[in-house]
Short mmCIF file of C-alpha atoms in Angstrom, two decimals:
data_model
loop_
_atom_site.label_atom_id
_atom_site.label_comp_id
_atom_site.label_asym_id
_atom_site.label_seq_id
_atom_site.Cartn_x
_atom_site.Cartn_y
_atom_site.Cartn_z
CA MET A 1 59.04 7.47 -39.83
CA MET A 2 57.33 4.18 -39.43
CA HIS A 3 55.60 5.52 -36.42
CA ASP A 4 53.85 8.20 -38.54
CA ARG A 5 52.39 5.61 -40.88
CA ILE A 6 50.87 3.59 -38.09
CA GLU A 7 49.17 6.69 -36.69
CA SER A 8 47.80 7.54 -40.11
CA ARG A 9 46.30 4.11 -40.50
CA ARG A 10 44.71 4.33 -37.08
CA LEU A 11 43.12 7.65 -37.93
CA LEU A 12 41.71 6.29 -41.19
CA THR A 13 40.42 3.19 -39.48
CA GLY A 14 38.74 5.33 -36.79
CA ALA A 15 37.10 7.56 -39.39
CA ARG A 16 35.68 4.55 -41.22
CA HIS A 17 34.37 3.11 -37.95
CA ARG A 18 32.62 6.36 -37.03
CA SER A 19 30.94 6.69 -40.42
CA ARG A 20 29.21 3.29 -39.97
CA GLN A 21 27.65 4.39 -36.66
CA GLY A 22 26.72 7.91 -37.70
CA GLY A 23 23.02 7.22 -38.40
CA VAL A 24 22.27 5.56 -35.06
CA ILE A 25 21.45 8.82 -33.27
CA ALA A 26 18.40 9.66 -35.42
CA PRO A 27 16.30 6.59 -34.41
CA LEU A 28 17.40 6.96 -30.78
CA ALA A 29 16.37 10.61 -30.80
CA ALA A 30 13.00 9.72 -32.35
CA VAL A 31 12.29 7.08 -29.67
CA ALA A 32 13.36 9.48 -26.92
CA MET A 33 11.10 12.23 -28.29
CA LEU A 34 8.13 9.83 -28.45
CA ALA A 35 8.74 8.79 -24.85
CA LEU A 36 8.96 12.43 -23.80
CA LEU A 37 5.72 13.21 -25.65
CA ALA A 38 3.97 10.27 -23.94
CA VAL A 39 5.07 11.43 -20.49
CA ALA A 40 3.93 15.00 -21.24
CA GLY A 41 0.56 13.70 -22.46
CA LEU A 42 0.05 11.56 -19.37
CA ALA A 43 0.97 14.49 -17.14
CA THR A 44 -1.55 16.66 -18.98
CA ASP A 45 -4.30 14.05 -18.61
CA ALA A 46 -3.53 13.51 -14.91
CA SER A 47 -3.47 17.20 -14.06
CA PHE A 48 -6.72 17.76 -16.00
CA VAL A 49 -8.44 14.97 -14.04
CA VAL A 50 -7.17 16.23 -10.67
CA LEU A 51 -8.20 19.81 -11.44
CA ASN A 52 -11.72 18.87 -12.49
CA LYS A 53 -12.15 16.39 -9.65
CA SER A 54 -11.39 19.15 -7.14
CA ARG A 55 -13.77 21.52 -8.97
CA LEU A 56 -16.52 18.90 -8.82
CA GLN A 57 -15.82 18.30 -5.12
CA ASN A 58 -16.12 22.03 -4.44
CA ILE A 59 -19.43 22.13 -6.31
CA ALA A 60 -20.81 19.18 -4.30
CA ASP A 61 -19.58 20.73 -1.02
CA SER A 62 -21.22 24.03 -1.89
CA ALA A 63 -24.53 22.33 -2.66
CA ALA A 64 -24.41 20.33 0.61
CA LEU A 65 -23.64 23.44 2.64
CA ASN A 66 -26.52 25.26 0.97
CA ALA A 67 -28.90 22.39 1.80
CA ALA A 68 -27.65 22.21 5.42
CA LYS A 69 -28.18 25.96 5.81
CA ILE A 70 -31.74 25.65 4.50
CA VAL A 71 -32.48 22.80 6.94
CA ASP A 72 -30.89 24.76 9.79
CA ASP A 73 -33.11 27.74 8.96
CA GLY A 74 -36.23 25.56 9.31
CA GLY A 75 -36.67 24.34 5.74
CA ASP A 76 -37.85 20.83 4.91
CA GLN A 77 -36.41 18.15 2.62
CA THR A 78 -38.02 19.61 -0.51
CA ASP A 79 -36.63 23.07 0.27
CA ALA A 80 -33.17 21.58 0.82
CA GLU A 81 -33.28 19.59 -2.44
CA ASN A 82 -34.41 22.72 -4.30
CA GLY A 83 -31.49 24.54 -2.69
CA VAL A 84 -29.13 21.85 -3.96
CA ALA A 85 -30.52 22.22 -7.48
CA SER A 86 -30.19 26.01 -7.40
CA SER A 87 -26.66 25.77 -6.00
CA LEU A 88 -25.65 23.36 -8.78
CA THR A 89 -27.16 25.62 -11.43
CA TYR A 90 -25.33 28.62 -9.99
CA SER A 91 -22.03 26.70 -9.84
CA ALA A 92 -22.48 25.54 -13.44
CA GLY A 93 -22.45 29.17 -14.55
CA MET A 94 -19.15 29.94 -12.83
CA ALA A 95 -15.96 30.34 -14.85
CA GLY A 96 -14.07 27.09 -15.39
CA ASN A 97 -17.06 24.81 -14.85
CA GLY A 98 -17.98 24.36 -18.51
CA LEU A 99 -17.65 20.57 -18.49
CA PHE A 100 -19.85 20.31 -15.41
CA SER A 101 -22.38 22.71 -16.92
CA LYS A 102 -22.62 20.65 -20.12
CA ASP A 103 -23.26 17.40 -18.21
CA LEU A 104 -25.78 19.07 -15.89
CA ARG A 105 -27.78 20.53 -18.81
CA ALA A 106 -27.76 17.19 -20.67
CA ASN A 107 -29.03 15.37 -17.55
CA ILE A 108 -25.96 13.08 -17.67
CA LEU A 109 -25.05 14.03 -14.13
CA SER A 110 -26.97 12.23 -11.38
CA VAL A 111 -27.50 14.18 -8.14
CA THR A 112 -28.34 12.39 -4.88
CA THR A 113 -29.15 14.30 -1.69
CA GLU A 114 -29.17 12.38 1.60
CA PHE A 115 -29.95 13.47 5.16
CA SER A 116 -28.71 11.91 8.41
CA GLU A 117 -28.98 12.34 12.17
CA THR A 118 -25.35 11.22 12.65
CA LEU A 119 -22.22 12.07 10.75
CA ASP A 120 -20.37 8.84 11.40
CA PRO A 121 -21.95 6.51 10.42
CA PHE A 122 -23.94 8.49 7.89
CA THR A 123 -27.33 6.77 7.77
CA ASP A 124 -29.86 8.10 5.30
CA GLY A 125 -32.94 9.17 7.24
CA SER A 126 -34.63 11.01 4.36
CA THR A 127 -37.02 13.06 6.46
CA GLY A 128 -35.21 16.30 5.77
CA ASP A 129 -35.06 17.29 9.44
CA GLU A 130 -31.62 15.75 9.96
CA PRO A 131 -28.74 18.18 10.53
CA PHE A 132 -26.26 16.42 8.21
CA VAL A 133 -26.57 16.57 4.43
CA ARG A 134 -24.59 14.66 1.80
CA VAL A 135 -24.71 15.51 -1.90
CA THR A 136 -23.35 12.92 -4.31
CA LEU A 137 -22.67 13.65 -7.97
CA THR A 138 -22.22 10.68 -10.31
CA GLY A 139 -22.08 10.16 -14.05
CA PHE A 140 -19.54 12.92 -14.65
CA THR A 141 -17.20 12.15 -17.53
CA LEU A 142 -13.87 13.79 -18.21
CA PRO A 143 -12.37 13.89 -21.68
CA THR A 144 -8.76 12.87 -22.04
CA PHE A 145 -6.11 13.93 -24.50
CA LEU A 146 -3.32 11.36 -24.81
CA LEU A 147 -5.51 8.41 -23.84
CA ARG A 148 -7.97 9.36 -26.60
CA VAL A 149 -5.12 9.12 -29.13
CA LEU A 150 -4.33 5.66 -27.76
CA GLY A 151 -7.98 4.63 -28.19
CA ARG A 152 -9.07 4.95 -24.54
CA ASN A 153 -11.27 7.58 -22.95
#
């Protein structure tokens, strides 16, 4: 019979011990959810940057190919630079290029067109008769989501 009393005391002692630690899970769950939200936000920001960087690279490649085609067909530097401008305007109107279009219309985006006789090293000749064309786009800004909440953009 004494054995039954000892077990009863152990059960009561265990129940009291558990009740003191019962509220620990709520703060741990809150911290874990914040960490999960931060990781999801960073993943969203990173994928947004990579997506728009590849879109911008495609736009610059398209403009350079257009300028090289114009030069190959006998056009001069002015014709090639006009071809770059028309290619950029056309690309700005394509679906998914809204951020690029906004920066292009606001003249935030800087466009540089260079011509070269050699590909490697690319030396700017600027006569317009060179067979290699490089289009550089600078000044493009990407909005962020999580970093904006943290005070960075």
